[in-house]
Short mmCIF file of C-alpha atoms and ligand atoms in Angstrom, two decimals:
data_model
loop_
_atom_site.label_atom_id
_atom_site.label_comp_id
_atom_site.label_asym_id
_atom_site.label_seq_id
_atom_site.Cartn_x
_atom_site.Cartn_y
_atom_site.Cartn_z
CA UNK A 1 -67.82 174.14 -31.27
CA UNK A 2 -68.31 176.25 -34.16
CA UNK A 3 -69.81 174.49 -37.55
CA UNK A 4 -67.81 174.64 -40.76
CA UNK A 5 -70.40 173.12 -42.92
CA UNK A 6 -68.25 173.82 -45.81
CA UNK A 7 -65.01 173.53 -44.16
CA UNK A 8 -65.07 177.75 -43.59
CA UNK A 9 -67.26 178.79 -40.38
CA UNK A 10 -69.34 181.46 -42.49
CA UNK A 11 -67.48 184.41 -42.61
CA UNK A 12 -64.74 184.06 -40.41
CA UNK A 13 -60.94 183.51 -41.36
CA UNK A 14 -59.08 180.62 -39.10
CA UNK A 15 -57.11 183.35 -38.26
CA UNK A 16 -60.22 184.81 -36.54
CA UNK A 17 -61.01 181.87 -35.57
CA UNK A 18 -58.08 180.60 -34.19
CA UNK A 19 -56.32 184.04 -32.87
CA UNK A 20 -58.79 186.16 -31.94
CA UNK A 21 -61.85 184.05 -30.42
CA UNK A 22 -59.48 180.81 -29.18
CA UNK A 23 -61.74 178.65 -31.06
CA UNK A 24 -59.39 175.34 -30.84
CA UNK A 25 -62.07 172.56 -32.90
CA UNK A 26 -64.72 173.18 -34.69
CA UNK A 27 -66.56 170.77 -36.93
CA UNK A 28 -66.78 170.24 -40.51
CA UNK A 29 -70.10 167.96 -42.31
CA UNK A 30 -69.08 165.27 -44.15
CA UNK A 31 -71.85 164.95 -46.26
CA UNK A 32 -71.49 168.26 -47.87
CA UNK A 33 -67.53 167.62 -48.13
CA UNK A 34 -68.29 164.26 -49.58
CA UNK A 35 -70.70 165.52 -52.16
CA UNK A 36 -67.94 168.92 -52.73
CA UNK A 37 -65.16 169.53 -53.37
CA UNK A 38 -64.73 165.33 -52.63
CA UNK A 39 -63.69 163.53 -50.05
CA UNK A 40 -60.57 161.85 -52.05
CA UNK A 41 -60.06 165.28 -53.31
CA UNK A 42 -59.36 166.17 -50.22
CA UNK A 43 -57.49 163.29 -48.69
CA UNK A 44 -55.11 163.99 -51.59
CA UNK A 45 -54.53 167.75 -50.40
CA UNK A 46 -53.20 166.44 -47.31
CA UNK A 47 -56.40 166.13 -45.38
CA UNK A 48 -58.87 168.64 -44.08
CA UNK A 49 -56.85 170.70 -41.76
CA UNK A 50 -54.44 171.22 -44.66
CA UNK A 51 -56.54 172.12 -46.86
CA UNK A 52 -58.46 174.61 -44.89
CA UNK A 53 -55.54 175.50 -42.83
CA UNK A 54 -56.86 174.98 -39.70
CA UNK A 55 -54.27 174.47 -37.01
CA UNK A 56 -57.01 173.18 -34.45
CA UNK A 57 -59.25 170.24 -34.11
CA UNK A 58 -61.89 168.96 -36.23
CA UNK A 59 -64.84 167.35 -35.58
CA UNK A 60 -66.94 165.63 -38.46
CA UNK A 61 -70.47 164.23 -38.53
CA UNK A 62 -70.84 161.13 -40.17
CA UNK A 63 -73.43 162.84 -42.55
CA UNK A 64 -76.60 160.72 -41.28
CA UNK A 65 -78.27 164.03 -40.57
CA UNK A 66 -77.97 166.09 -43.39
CA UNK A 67 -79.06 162.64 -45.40
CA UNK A 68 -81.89 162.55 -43.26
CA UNK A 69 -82.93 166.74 -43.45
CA UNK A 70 -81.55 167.73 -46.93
CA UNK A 71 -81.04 164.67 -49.89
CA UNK A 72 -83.86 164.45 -52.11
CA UNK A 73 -85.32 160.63 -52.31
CA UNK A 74 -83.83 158.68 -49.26
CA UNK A 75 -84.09 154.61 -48.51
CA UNK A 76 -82.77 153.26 -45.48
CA UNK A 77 -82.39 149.95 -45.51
CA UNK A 78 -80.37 147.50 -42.65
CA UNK A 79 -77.40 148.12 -44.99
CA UNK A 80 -77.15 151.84 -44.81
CA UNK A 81 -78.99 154.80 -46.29
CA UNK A 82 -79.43 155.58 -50.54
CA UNK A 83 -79.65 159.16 -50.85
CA UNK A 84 -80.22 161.61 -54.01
CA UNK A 85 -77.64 164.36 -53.77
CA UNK A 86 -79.52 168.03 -53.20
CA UNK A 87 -76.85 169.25 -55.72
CA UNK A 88 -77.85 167.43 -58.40
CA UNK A 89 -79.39 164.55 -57.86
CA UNK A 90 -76.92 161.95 -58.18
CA UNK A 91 -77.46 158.71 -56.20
CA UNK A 92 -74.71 157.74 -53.76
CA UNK A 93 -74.64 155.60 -50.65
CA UNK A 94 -73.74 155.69 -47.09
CA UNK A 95 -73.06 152.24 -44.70
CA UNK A 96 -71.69 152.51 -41.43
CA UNK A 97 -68.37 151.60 -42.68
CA UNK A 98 -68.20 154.10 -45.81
CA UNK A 99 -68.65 157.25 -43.57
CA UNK A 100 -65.89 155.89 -41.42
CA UNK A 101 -63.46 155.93 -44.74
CA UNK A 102 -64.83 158.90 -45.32
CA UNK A 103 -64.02 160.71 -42.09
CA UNK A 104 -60.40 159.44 -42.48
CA UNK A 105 -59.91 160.39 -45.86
CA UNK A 106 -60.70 164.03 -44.25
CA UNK A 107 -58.33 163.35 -41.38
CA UNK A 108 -60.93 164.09 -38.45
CA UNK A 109 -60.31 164.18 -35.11
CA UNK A 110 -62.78 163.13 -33.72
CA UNK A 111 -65.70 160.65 -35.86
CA UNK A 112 -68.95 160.09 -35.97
CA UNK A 113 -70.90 156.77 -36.62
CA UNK A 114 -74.06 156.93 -39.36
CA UNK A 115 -76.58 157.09 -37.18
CA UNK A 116 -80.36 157.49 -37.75
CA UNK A 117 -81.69 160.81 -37.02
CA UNK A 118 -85.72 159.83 -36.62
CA UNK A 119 -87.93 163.10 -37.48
CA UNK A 120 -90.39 164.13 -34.13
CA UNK A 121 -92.66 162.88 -33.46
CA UNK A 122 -92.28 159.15 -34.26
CA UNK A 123 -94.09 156.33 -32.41
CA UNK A 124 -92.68 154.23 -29.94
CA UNK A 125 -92.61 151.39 -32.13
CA UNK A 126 -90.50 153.06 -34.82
CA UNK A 127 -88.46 154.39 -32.52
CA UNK A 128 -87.41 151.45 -31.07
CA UNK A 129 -87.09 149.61 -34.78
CA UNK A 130 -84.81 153.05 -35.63
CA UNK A 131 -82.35 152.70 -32.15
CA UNK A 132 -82.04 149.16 -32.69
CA UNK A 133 -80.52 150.03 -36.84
CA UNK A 134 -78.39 152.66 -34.96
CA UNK A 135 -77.05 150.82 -32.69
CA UNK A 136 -76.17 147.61 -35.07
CA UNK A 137 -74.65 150.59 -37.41
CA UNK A 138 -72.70 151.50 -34.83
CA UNK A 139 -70.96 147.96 -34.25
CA UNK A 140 -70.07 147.73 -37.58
CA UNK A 141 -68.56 151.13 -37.99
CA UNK A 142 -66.86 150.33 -34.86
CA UNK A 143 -65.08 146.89 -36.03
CA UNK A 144 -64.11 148.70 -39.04
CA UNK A 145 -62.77 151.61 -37.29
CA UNK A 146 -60.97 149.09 -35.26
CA UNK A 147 -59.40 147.63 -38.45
CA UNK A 148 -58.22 150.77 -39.68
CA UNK A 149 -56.52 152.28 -35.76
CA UNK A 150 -54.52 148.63 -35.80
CA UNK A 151 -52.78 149.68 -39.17
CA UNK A 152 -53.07 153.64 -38.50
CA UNK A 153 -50.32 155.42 -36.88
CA UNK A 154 -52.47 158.17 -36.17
CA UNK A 155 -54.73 158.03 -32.92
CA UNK A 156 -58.46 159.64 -34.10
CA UNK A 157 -61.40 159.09 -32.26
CA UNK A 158 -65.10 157.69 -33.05
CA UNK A 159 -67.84 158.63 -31.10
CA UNK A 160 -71.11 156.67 -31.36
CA UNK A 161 -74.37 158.73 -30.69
CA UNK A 162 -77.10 157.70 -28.45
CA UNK A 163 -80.73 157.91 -29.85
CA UNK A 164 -84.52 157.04 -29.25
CA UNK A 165 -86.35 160.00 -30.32
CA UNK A 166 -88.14 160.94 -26.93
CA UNK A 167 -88.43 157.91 -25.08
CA UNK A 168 -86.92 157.14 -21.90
CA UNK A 169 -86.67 153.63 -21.95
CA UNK A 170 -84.87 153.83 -25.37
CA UNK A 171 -82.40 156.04 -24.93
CA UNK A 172 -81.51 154.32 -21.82
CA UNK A 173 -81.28 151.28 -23.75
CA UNK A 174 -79.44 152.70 -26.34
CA UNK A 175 -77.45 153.65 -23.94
CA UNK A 176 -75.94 150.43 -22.83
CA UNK A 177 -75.52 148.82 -25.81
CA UNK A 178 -73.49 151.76 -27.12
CA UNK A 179 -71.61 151.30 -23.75
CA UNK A 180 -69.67 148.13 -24.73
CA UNK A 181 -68.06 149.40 -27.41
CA UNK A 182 -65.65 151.20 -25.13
CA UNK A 183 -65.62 154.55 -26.77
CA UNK A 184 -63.33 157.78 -26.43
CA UNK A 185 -66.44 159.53 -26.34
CA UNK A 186 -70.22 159.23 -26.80
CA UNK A 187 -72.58 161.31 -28.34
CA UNK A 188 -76.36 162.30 -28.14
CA UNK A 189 -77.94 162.97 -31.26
CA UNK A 190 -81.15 163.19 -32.31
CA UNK A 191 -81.98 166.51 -30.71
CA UNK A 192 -83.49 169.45 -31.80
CA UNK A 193 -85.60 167.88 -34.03
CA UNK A 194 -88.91 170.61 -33.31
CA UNK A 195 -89.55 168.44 -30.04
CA UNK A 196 -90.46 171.13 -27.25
CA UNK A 197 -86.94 172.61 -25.23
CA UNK A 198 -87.75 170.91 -22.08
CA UNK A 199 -87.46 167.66 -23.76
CA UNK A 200 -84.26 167.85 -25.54
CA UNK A 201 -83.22 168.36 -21.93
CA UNK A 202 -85.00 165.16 -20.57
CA UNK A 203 -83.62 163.05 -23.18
CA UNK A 204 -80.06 164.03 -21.80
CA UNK A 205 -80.84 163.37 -18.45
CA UNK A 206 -82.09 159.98 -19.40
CA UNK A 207 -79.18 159.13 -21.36
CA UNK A 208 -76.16 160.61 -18.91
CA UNK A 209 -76.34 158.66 -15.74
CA UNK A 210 -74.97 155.15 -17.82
CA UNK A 211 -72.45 157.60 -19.75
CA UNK A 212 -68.79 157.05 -18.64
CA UNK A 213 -67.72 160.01 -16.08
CA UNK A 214 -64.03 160.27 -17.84
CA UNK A 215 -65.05 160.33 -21.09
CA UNK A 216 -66.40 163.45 -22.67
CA UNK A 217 -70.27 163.46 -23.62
CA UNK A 218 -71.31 165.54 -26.98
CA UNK A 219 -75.01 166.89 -27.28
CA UNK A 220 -75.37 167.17 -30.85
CA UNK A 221 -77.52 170.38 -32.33
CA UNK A 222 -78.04 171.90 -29.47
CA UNK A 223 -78.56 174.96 -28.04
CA UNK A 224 -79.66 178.46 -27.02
CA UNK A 225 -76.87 180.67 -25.12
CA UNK A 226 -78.88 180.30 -22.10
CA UNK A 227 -79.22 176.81 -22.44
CA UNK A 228 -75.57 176.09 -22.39
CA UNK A 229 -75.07 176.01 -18.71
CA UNK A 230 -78.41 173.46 -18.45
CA UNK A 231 -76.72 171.17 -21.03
CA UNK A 232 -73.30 171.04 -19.18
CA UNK A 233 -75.16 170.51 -15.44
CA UNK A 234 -76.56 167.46 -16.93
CA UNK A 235 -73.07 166.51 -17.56
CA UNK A 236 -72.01 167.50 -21.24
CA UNK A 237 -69.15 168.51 -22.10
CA UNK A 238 -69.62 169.41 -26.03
CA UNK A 239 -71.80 171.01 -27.54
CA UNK A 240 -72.68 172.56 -31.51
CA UNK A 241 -74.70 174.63 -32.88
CA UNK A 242 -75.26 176.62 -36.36
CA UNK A 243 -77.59 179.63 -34.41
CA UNK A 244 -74.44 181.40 -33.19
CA UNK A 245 -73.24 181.83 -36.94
CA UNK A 246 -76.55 181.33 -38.66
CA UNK A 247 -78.36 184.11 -37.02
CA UNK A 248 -75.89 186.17 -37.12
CA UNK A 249 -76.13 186.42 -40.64
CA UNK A 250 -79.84 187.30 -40.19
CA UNK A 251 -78.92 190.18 -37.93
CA UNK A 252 -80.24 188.28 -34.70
CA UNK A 253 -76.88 189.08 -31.86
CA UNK A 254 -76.54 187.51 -28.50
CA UNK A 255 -75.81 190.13 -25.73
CA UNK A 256 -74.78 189.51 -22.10
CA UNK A 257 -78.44 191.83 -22.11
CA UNK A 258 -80.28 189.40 -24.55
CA UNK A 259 -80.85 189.40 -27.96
CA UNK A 260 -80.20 192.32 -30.01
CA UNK A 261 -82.10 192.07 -33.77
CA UNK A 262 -80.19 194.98 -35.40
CA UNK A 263 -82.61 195.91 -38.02
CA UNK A 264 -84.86 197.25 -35.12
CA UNK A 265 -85.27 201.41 -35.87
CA UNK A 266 -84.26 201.77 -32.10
CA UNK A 267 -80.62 201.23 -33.19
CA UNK A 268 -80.56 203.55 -35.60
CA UNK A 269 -78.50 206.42 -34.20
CA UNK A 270 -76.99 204.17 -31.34
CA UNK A 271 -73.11 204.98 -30.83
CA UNK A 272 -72.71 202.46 -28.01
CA UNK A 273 -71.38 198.74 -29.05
CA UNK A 274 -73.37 195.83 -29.60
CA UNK A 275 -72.47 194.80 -26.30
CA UNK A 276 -70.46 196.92 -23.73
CA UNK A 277 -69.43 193.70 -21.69
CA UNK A 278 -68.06 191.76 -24.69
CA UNK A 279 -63.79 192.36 -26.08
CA UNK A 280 -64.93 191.10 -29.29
CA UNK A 281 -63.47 193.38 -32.06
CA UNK A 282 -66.70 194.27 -33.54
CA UNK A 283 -67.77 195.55 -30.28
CA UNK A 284 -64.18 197.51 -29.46
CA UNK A 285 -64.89 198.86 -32.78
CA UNK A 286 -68.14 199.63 -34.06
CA UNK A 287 -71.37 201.40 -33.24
CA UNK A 288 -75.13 199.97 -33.20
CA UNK A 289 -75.76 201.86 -35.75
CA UNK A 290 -72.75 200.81 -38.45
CA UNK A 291 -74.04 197.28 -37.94
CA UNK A 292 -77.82 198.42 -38.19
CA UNK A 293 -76.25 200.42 -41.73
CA UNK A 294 -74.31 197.03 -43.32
CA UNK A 295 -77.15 195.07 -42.43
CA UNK A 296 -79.56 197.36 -43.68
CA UNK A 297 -77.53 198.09 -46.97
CA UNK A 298 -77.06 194.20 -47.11
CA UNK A 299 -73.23 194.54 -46.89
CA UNK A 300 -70.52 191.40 -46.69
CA UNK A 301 -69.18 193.00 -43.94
CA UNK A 302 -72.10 192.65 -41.44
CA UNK A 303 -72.04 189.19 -41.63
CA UNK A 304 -68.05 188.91 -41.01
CA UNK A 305 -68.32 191.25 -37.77
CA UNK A 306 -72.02 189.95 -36.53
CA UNK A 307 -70.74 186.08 -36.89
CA UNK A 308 -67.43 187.05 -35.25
CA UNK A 309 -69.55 188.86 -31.77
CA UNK A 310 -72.12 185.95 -31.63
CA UNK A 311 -69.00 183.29 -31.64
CA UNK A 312 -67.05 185.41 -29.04
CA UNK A 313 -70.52 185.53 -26.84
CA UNK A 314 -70.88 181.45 -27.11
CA UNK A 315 -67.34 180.67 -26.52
CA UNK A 316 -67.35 183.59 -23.64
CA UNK A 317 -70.42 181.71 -22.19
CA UNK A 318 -68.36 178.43 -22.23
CA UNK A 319 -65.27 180.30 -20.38
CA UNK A 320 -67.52 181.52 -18.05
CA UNK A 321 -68.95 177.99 -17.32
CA UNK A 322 -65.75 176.46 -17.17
CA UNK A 323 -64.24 178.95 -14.46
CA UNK A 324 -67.52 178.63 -12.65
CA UNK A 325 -66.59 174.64 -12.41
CA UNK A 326 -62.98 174.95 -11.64
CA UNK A 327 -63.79 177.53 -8.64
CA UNK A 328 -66.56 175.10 -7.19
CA UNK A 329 -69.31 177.74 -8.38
CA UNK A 330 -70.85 175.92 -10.85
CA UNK A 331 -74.06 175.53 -8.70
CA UNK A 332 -74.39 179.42 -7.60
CA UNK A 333 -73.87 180.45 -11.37
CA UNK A 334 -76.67 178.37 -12.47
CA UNK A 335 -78.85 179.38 -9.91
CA UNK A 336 -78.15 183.13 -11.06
CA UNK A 337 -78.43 182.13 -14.51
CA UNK A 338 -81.84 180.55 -13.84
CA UNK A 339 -83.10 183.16 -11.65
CA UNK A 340 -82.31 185.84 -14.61
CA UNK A 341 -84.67 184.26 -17.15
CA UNK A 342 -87.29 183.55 -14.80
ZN1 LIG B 1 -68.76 191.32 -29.21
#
């Protein structure tokens, strides 16, 4: 899933979006839409995929995280979290059942529950004192979500999110408690926090084997393109992540070959694409060296045609995947996938 932070994936049109790569959700963050333009301004311009005239799915955070990495001064207490804007510094506040209104004044898809997103490394202790909020948070956003779907005539799901920074034992416990509210979906969160790769992918495995098999499992924040295919043998299905479009922007492309940083002098006189193996249109179209020139010369259009290839090579990645599965070959692509990086 692409991110929208702002409700606009950096760069791209929906039409490019939506046309051209087959992006069909990508996810907007409520905490920035909250704090701007306005949640109610929004609900009032028809919802979010009015107003950003997006004919696909969205997905919205509940805006836990962004509280947690961005606001200035920050108390959580068993209500909910008191944050200081990182606009300008007004105080507002976030309970389980606020972001829910929230999420529905933007007309989301698919929800998210405020969740605590604990820094790494915490101790065991306030780990467990951290799950334990999250998963009380989560019961309350879920009775008032349940309020709201009996008088809604809309069907739009919530997703609570697993955590327990890196232990075991807590995510597995999270785990179950999170299991009786009976979710469309569930979520992992609390990844890619600076904890070590091999470890965002143990936390998954210790949260997955209680996860419902018919109901879709999200790994928030997560991951590297070749990373994808580890994620979804652990059994996720959804994924999102800001380094497709973010590093883009800084000129760092994902290749079928590897990474490509464009501002390398090796590129300068290249005439072959970016990546001979992708249909994106910046790579039907342009040379090495153009992009090495508007990146260079700090042009807007390096960022448009860079963000739209890295997108394309994600998405392509997850086509790739999902023909693998439906062709029983999942097992043999992962092996080559493995045996490639080794
Ligand atoms: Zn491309």
């Amino acid at each position: 899933m692409p991110v929208g932070t702002q409700a606009t994936v950096k760069g791209l049109s929906q039409r490019d979006l939506w046309d051209e790569l087959g992006a069909r959700i990508i996810l907007g963050n409520t905490y920035h839409l909250f704090l701007r333009p306005g949640h109610e301004l929004i609900r009032n311009l028809g919802g979010l995929h009015r107003f950003m005239s997006w004919p696909g799915a969205l997905l919205t955070d509940s805006g836990g995280y962004q509280v947690f990495s961005l606001s200035g001064l920050r108390k959580i207490t068993d209500e909910g979290v008191t944050f200081q804007s990182h606009l300008n510094g007004d105080t507002h506040k976030f309970t389980p059942a606020s972001t829910v209104d929230v999420q529905v004044a933007l007309g989301s898809d698919i929800m998210m529950v405020l969740d605590e997103c604990p820094e790494y490394p915490v101790s065991h202790e306030y780990a467990r004192v951290s799950m334990a909020r999250t998963v009380r948070w989560a019961g309350e956003a879920f009775t008032h979500y349940r309020q709201w779907m009996d008088a809604s005539p809309t069907r739009n799901a919530l997703f609570p999110i697993v955590q327990g920074s890196m232990f075991p034992d807590l995510r597995r416990e999270c785990t179950r408690h999170l299991l009786e509210l009976d979710a469309d979906g569930y979520a992992i969160g609390g990844l890619s926090v600076g904890e070590p790769r091999p470890l965002s992918l143990e936390m998954v495995e210790a949260s997955e084997p209680d996860l419902p098999r018919d109901r879709p499992r999200y790994a928030m924040g997560v991951g590297m393109p070749n990373e994808l295919a580890e994620y979804v043998a652990r059994g996720i299905d959804m994924m999102d992540c800001v380094l497709p479009t973010r590093n883009a922007r800084n000129g760092w492309l994902f290749t079928s070959e590897g990474k490509v940083v464009i501002k390398h002098a090796r590129y300068r006189d290249d005439p072959g694409p970016l990546d001979p193996a992708c249909g994106c249109y910046t790579c039907r179209n342009y040379s090495r060296a153009y992009l090495r020139h508007l990146f260079q010369a700090g042009e807007i259009l390096f960022a448009s045609l860079a963000t739209r290839h890295n997108v394309q090579r994600y998405l392509d990645i997850m086509r790739e995947i999902r023909e693998s599965i439906l062709a029983g070959e999942f097992p043999r692509y992962l092996d080559t996938l493995r045996r490639g990086i080794e």
